[in-house]
GROMACS .gro file of C-alpha atoms in nm:
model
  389
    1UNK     CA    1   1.984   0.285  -0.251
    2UNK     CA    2   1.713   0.086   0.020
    3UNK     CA    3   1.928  -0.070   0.281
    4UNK     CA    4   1.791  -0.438   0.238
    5UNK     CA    5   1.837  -0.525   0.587
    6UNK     CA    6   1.607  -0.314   0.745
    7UNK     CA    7   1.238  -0.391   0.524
    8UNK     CA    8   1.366  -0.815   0.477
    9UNK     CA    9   1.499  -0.837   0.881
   10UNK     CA   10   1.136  -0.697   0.931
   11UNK     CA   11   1.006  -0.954   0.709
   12UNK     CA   12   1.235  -1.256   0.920
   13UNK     CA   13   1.084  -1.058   1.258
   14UNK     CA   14   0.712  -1.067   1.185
   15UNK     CA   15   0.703  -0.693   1.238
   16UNK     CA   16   0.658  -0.579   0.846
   17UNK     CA   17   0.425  -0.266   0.785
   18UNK     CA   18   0.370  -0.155   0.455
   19UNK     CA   19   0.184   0.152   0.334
   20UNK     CA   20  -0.069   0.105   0.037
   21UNK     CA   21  -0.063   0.424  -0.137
   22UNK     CA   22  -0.350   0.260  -0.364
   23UNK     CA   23  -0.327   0.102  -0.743
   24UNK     CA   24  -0.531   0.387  -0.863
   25UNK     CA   25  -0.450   0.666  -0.679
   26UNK     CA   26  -0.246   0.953  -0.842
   27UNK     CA   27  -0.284   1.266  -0.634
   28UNK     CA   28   0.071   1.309  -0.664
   29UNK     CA   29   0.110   1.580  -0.369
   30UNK     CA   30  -0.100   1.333  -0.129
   31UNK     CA   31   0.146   0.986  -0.257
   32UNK     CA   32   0.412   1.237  -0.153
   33UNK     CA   33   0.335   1.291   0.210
   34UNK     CA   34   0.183   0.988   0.266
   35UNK     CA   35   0.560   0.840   0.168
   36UNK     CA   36   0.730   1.088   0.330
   37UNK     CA   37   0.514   1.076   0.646
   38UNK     CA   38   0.504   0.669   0.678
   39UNK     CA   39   0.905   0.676   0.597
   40UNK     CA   40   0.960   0.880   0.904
   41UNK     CA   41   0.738   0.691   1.108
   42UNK     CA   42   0.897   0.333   1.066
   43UNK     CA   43   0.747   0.214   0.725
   44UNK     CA   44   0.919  -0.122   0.528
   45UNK     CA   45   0.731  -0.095   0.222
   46UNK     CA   46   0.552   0.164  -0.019
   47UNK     CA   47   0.320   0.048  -0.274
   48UNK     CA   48   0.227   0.301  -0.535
   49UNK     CA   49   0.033   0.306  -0.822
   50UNK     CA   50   0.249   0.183  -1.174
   51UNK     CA   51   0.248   0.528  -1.314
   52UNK     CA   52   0.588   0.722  -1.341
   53UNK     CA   53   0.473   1.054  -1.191
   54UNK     CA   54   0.377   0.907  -0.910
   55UNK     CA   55   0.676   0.672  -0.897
   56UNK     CA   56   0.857   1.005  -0.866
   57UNK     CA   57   0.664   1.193  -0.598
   58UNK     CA   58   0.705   0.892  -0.395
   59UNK     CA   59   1.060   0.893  -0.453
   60UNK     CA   60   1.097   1.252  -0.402
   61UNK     CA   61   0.921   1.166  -0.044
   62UNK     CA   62   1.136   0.919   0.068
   63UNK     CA   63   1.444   1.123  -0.034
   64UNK     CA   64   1.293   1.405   0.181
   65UNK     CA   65   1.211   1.126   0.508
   66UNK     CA   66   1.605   1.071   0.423
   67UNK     CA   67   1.717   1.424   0.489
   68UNK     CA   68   1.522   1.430   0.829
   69UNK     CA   69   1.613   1.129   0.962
   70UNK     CA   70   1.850   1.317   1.241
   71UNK     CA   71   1.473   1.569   1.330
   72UNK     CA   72   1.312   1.264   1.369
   73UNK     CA   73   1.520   1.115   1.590
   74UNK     CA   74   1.547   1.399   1.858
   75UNK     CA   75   1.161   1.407   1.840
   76UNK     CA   76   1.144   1.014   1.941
   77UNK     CA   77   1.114   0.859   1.643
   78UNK     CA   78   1.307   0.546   1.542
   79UNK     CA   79   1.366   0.616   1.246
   80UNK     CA   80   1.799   0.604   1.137
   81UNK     CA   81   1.754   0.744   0.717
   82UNK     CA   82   1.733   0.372   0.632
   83UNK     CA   83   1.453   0.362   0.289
   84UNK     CA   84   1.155   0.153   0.278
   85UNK     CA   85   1.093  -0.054  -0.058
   86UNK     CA   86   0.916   0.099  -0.303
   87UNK     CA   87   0.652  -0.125  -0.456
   88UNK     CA   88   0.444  -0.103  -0.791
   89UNK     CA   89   0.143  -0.291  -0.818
   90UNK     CA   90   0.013  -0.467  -1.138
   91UNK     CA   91  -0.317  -0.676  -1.208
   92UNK     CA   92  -0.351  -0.964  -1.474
   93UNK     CA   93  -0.727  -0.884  -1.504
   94UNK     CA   94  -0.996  -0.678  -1.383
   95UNK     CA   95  -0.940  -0.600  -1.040
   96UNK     CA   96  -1.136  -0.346  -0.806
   97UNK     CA   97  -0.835  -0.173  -0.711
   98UNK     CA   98  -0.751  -0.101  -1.052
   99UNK     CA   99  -1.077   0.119  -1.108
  100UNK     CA  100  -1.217   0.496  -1.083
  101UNK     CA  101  -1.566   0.603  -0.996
  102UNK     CA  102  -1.764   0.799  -1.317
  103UNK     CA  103  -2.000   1.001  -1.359
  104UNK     CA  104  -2.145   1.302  -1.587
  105UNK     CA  105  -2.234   1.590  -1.307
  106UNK     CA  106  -2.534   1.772  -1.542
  107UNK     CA  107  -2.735   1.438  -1.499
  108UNK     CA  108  -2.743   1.523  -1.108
  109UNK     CA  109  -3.082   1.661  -1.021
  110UNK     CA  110  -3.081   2.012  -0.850
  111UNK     CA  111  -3.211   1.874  -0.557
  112UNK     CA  112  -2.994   1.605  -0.509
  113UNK     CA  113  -2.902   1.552  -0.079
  114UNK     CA  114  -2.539   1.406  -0.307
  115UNK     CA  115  -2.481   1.196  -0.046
  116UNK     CA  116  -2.212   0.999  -0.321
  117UNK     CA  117  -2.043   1.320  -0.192
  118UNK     CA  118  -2.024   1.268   0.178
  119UNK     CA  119  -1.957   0.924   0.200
  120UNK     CA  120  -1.616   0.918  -0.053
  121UNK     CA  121  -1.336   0.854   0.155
  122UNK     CA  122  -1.086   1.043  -0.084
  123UNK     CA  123  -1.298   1.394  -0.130
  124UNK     CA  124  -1.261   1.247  -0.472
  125UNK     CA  125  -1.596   1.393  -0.577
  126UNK     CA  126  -1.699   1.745  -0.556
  127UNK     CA  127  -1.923   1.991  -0.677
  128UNK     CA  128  -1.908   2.347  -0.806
  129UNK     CA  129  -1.569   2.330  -0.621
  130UNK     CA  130  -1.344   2.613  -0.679
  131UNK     CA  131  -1.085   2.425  -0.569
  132UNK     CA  132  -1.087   2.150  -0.828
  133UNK     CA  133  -1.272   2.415  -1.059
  134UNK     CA  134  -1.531   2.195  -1.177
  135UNK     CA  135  -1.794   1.957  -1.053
  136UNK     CA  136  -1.791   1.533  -1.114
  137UNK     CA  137  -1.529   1.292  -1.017
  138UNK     CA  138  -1.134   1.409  -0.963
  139UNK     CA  139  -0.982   1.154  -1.098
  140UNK     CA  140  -0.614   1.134  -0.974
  141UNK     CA  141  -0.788   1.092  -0.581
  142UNK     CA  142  -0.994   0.827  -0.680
  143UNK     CA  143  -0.883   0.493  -0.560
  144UNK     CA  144  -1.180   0.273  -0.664
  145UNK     CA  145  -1.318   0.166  -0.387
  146UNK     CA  146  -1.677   0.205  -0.518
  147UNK     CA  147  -1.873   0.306  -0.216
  148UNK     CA  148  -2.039   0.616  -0.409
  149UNK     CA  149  -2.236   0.360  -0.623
  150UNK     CA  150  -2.482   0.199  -0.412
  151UNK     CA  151  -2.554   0.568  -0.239
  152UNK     CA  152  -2.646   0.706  -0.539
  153UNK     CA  153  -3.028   0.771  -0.579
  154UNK     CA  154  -3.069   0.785  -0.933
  155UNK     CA  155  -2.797   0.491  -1.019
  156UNK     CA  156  -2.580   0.697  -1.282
  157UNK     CA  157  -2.221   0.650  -1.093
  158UNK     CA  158  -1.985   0.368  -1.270
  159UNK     CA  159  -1.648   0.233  -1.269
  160UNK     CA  160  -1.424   0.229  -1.546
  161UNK     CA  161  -1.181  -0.026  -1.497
  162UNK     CA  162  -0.796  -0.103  -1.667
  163UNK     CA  163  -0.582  -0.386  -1.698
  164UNK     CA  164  -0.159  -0.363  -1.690
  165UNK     CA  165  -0.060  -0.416  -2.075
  166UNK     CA  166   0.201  -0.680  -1.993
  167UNK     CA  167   0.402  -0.553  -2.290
  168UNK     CA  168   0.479  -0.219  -2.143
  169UNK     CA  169   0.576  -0.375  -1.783
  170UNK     CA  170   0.888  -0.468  -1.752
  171UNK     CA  171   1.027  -0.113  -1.934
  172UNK     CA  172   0.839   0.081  -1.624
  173UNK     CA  173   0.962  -0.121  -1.386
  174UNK     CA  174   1.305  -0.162  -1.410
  175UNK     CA  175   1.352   0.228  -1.558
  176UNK     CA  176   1.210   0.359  -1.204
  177UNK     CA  177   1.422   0.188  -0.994
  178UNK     CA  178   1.146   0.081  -0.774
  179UNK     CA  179   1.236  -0.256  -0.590
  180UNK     CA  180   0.908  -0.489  -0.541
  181UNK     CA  181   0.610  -0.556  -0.775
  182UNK     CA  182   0.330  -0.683  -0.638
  183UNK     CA  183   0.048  -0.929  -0.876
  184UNK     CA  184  -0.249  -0.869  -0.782
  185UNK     CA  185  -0.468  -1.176  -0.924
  186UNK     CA  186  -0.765  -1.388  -0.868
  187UNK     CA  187  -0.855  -1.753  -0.904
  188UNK     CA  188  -0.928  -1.861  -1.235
  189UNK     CA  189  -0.656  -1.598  -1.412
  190UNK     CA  190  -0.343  -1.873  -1.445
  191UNK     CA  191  -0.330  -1.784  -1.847
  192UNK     CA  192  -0.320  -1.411  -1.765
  193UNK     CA  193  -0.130  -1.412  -1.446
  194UNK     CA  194   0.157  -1.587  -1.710
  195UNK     CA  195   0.138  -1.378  -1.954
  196UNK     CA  196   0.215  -1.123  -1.691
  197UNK     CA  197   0.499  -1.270  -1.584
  198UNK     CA  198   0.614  -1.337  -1.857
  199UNK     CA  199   0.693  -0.992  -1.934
  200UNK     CA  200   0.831  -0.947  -1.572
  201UNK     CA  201   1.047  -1.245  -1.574
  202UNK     CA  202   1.343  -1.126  -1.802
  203UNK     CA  203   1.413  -0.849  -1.495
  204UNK     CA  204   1.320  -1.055  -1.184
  205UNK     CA  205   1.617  -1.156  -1.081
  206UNK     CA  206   1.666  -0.756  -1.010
  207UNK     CA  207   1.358  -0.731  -0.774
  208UNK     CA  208   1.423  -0.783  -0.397
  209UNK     CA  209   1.086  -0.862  -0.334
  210UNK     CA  210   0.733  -1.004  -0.464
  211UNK     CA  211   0.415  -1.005  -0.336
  212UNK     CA  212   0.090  -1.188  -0.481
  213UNK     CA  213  -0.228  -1.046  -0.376
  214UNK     CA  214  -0.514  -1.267  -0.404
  215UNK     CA  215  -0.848  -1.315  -0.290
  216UNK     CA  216  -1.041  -1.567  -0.139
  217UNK     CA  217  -1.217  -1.815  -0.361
  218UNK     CA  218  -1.263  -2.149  -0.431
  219UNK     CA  219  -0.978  -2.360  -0.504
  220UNK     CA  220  -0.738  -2.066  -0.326
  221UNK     CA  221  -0.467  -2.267  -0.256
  222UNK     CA  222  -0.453  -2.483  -0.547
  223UNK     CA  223  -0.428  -2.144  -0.756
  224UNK     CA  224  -0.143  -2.009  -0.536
  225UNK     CA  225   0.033  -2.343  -0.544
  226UNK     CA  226   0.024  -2.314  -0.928
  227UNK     CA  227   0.138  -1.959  -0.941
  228UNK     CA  228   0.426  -2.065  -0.717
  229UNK     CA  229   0.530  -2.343  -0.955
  230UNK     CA  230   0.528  -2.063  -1.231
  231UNK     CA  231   0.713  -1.826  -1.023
  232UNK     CA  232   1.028  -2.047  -0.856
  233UNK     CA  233   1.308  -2.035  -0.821
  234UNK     CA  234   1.299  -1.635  -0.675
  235UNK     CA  235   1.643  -1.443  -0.608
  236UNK     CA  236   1.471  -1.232  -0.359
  237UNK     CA  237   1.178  -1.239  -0.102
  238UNK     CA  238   0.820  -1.366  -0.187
  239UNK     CA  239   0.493  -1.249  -0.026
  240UNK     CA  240   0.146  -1.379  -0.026
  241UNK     CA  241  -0.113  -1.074   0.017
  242UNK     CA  242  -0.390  -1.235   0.194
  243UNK     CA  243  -0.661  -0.950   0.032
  244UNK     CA  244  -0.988  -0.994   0.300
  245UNK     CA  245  -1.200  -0.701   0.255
  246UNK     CA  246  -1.058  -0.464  -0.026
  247UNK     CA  247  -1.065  -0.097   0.035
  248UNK     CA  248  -1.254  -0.141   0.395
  249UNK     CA  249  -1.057  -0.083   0.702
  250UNK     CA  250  -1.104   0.256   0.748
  251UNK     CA  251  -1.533   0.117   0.760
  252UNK     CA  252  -1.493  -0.010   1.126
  253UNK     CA  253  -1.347  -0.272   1.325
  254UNK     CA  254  -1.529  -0.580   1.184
  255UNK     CA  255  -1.362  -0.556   0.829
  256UNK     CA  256  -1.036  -0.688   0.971
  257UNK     CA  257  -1.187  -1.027   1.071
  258UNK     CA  258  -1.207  -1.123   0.669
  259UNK     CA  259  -0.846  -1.044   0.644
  260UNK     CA  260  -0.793  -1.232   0.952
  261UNK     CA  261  -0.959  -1.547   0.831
  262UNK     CA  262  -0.787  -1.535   0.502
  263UNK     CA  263  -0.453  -1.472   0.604
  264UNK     CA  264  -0.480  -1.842   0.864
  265UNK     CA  265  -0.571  -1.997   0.556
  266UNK     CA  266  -0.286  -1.916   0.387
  267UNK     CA  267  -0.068  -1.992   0.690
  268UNK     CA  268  -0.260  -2.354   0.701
  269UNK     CA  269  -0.138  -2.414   0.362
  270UNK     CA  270   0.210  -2.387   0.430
  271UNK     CA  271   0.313  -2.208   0.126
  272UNK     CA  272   0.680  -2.119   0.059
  273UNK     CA  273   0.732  -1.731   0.171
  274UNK     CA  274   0.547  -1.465   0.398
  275UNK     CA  275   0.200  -1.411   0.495
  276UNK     CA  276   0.097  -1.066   0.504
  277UNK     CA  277  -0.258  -0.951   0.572
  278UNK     CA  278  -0.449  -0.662   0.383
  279UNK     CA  279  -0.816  -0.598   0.288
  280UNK     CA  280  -0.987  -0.418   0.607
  281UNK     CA  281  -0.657  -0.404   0.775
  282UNK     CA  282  -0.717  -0.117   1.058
  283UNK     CA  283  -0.630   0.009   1.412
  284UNK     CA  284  -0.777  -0.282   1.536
  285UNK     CA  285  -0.597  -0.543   1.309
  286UNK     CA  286  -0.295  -0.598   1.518
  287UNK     CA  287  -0.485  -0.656   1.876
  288UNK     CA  288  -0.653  -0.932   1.688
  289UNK     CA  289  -0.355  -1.129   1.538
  290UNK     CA  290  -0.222  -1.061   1.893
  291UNK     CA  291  -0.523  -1.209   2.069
  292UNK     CA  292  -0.476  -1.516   1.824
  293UNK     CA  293  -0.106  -1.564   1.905
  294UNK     CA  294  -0.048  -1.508   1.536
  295UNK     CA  295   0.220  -1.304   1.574
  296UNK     CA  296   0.563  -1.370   1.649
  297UNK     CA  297   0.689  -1.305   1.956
  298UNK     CA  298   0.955  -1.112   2.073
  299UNK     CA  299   1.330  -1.271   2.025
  300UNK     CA  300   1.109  -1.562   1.898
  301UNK     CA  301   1.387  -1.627   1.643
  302UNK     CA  302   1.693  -1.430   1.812
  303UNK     CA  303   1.895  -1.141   1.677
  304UNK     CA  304   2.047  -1.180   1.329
  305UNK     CA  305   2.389  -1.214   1.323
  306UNK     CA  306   2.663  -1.116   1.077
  307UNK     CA  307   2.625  -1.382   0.857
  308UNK     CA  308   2.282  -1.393   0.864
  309UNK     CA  309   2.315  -0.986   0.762
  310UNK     CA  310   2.563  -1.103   0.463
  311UNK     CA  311   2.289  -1.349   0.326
  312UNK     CA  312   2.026  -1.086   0.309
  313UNK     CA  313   2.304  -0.953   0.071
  314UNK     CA  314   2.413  -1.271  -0.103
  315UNK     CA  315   2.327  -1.293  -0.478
  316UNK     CA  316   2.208  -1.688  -0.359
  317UNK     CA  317   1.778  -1.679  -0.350
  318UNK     CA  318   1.671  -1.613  -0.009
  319UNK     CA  319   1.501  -1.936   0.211
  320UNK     CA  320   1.147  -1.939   0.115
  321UNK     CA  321   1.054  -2.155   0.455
  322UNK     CA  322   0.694  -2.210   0.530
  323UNK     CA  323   0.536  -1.914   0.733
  324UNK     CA  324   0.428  -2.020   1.103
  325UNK     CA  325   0.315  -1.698   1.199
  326UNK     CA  326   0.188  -1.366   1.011
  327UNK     CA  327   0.515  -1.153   0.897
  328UNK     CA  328   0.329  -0.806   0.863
  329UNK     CA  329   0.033  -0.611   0.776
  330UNK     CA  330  -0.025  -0.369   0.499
  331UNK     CA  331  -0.257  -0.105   0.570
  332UNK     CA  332  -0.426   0.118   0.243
  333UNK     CA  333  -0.765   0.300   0.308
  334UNK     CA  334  -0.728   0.303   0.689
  335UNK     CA  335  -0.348   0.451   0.689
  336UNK     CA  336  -0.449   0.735   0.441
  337UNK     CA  337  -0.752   0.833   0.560
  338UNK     CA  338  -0.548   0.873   0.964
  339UNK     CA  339  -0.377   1.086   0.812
  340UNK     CA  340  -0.619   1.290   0.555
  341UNK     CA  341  -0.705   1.581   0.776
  342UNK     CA  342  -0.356   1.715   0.764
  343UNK     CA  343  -0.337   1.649   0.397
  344UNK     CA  344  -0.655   1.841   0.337
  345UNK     CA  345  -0.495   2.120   0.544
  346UNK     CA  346  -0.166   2.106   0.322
  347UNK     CA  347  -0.366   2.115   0.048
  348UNK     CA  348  -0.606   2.451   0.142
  349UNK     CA  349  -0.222   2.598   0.220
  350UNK     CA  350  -0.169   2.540  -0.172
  351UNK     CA  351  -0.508   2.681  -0.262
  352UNK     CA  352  -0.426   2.973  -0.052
  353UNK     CA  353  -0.079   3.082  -0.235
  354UNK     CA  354  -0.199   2.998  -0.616
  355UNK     CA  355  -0.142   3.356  -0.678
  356UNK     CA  356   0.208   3.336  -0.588
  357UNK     CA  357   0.208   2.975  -0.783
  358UNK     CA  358   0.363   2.837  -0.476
  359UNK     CA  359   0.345   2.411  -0.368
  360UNK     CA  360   0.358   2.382  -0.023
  361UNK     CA  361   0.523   2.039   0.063
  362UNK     CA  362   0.458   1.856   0.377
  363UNK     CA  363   0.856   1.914   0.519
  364UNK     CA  364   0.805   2.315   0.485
  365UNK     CA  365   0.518   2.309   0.733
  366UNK     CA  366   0.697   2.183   1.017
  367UNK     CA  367   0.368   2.170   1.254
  368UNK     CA  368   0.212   1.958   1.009
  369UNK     CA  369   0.502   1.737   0.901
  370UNK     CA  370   0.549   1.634   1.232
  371UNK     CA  371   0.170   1.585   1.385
  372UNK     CA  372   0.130   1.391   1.008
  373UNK     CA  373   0.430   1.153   1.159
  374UNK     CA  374   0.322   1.135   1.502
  375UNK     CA  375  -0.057   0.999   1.339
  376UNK     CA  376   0.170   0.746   1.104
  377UNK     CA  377   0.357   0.638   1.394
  378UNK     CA  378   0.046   0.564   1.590
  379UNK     CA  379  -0.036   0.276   1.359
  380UNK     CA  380   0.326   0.207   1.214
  381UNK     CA  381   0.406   0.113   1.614
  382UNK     CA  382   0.149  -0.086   1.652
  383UNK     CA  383   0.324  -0.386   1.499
  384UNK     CA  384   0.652  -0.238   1.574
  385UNK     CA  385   0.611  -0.268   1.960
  386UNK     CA  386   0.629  -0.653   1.890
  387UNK     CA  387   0.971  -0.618   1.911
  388UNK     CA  388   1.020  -0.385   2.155
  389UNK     CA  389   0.855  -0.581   2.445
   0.00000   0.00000   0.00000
């Protein structure tokens, strides 16, 4: 059971980091690590894809973080066992993150330079790989973020894209035992963002946290203001996901400005909840809310006392104050790709034993578990040191 504390007295702090494991990405080994990995390193929040295998293998991660929280600790690492949340995201319409990258392989000319191939962040597509054993798209590592389309000389890459079937929500949801959903939305969608919740409603009482992801677009605030009205009274915690640049921080250091922009907005409104950035969040994200005094500072609010601990607890909703001040960052394409050299390592390990049928796991290589960790923890302590200082 998460330990509600720890990811909502982050939340309260301003020091929230949440992984984005991506909508659309399934590689079940690689949502593994990345959990496992992030967990270890400090994490709040996992958000996974609404898919019950990988629901599992990012369960099965966490559980594994649990049983090495005592390692972890004589290596340096703050971490006590407690469990991040573990998030599901859902879309009311089409929704780039909720996409995969197509193509057919035999229309590819010979002579080709494939440079759709070089610039994927995810090695999702491959050719004549022996690996994957076969040539085209690999599905479960794509994570839509469309880059491969532009690149491509002869135009034949496409998305396919799919929209959450409200219907078959709510079962998923609450048989997983996951503990936050996340919306993501856009302006314009208040008829399908309803019938949406609609379907969630019946078991929201039972989520700890929500997050709306949304973004930018005219009449922003008016929209979130109506999907709040729809929304209250919440039991637990409620997040606005100020989405800059989808899918971009791992680009380079001027994505996170969009995400920057978009999350004062928000904060300007004065919306009830938290203000969490994402959308070309990177390395460089956290200097720059820094350098705009948009983070809290240290002991800004003071320590939380007992009773403060027994409200987090309470079955009364939790205060939805206006934010003055960012309460965390969520980092997706930037956080996996840190850590993507060690999965592609893990990965040729499994390659190498598929005569003996053997998975290597990220906790049986202990050299790799732990440099994996030490690369999460580089960007997990980034917001982390804000209350340390």
């Amino acid at each position: 059971m998460t330990d509600l504390f720890v990811p909502l007295q982050s939340l309260k702090q301003g020091d929230w980091f949440k992984l984005i494991c991506g909508a659309s990405f399934q590689h079940l080994p690689a949502v593994r690590s990345l959990t496992l990995a992030y967990t270890l390193a400090g994490a709040d929040c996992i958000d996974v894809a609404a898919d019950p295998a990988v629901i599992a293998a990012a369960q099965s991660g966490l559980q594994a973080a649990k049983s090495l929280a005592k390692d972890a600790q004589k290596r340096g690492f703050d971490y006590k066992g407690n469990l991040p949340f573990l998030m599901v995201s859902l879309n009311d319409g089409e929704d780039p993150h909720f996409r995969k990258a197509e193509f057919n392989p035999h229309e590819c000319p010979t002579d080709c330079p494939r440079p759709c191939e070089r610039i994927c962040p995810a090695q999702a597509i491959v050719f004549d790989s022996i690996k994957e054993d076969f040539s085209g798209v690999v599905s479960e590592k794509c994570y839509g973020c469309g880059r491969c389309i532009p690149v491509c000389p002869y135009g034949i890459i496409y998305t396919a894209s799919y929209v959450t079937t409200p219907g078959a929500i709510a079962p998923l949801v609450m048989s997983t035992g996951v503990d936050a959903v996340e919306i993501h939305t856009k302006v314009g969608r208040l008829a399908e963002f309803d019938r949406l919740w609609q379907a969630i409603s019946p078991w929201a009482d039972k989520l700890k946290l929500l997050a709306i992801s949304c973004p930018d677009g005219e009449g922003m605030i008016d929209y979130l203001r109506a999907l709040y009205d729809r929304i209250a009274p919440l039991k637990g915690a409620l997040i606005w996901q100020t989405d800059g640049r989808p899918m971009s921080g791992d680009i380079g250091d001027g994505t996170t400005i969009a995400a920057v922009k978009l999350g004062q907005k928000v904060l300007a409104a004065k919306l009830p909840g938290y203000v969490q950035l994402a959308g070309g969040t990177n390395k460089y994200t956290v200097a720059k809310l820094k350098a705009m005094e948009l983070l809290k500072r240290a002991g800004e609010q003071g320590s939380r006392g007992a009773g403060e601990r027994e409200e987090l607890f309470s079955s009364a909703p939790l205060p939805l104050c206006p934010s003055a001040s960012i309460a965390g960052v969520a980092y997706g394409s930037y956080a996996r790709v840190l850590l993507s050299p060690i999965l592609e390592q893990l990965e040729n390990k499994e390659v190498s034993n598929t005569n003996m049928k053997a998975t290597v796991r990220l906790e049986e290589d202990e050299v790799l578990l732990w440099q994996a960790v030490e690369l999460a923890h580089s960007l997990v302590s980034q917001i982390k040191s804000q209350q340390e200082r």
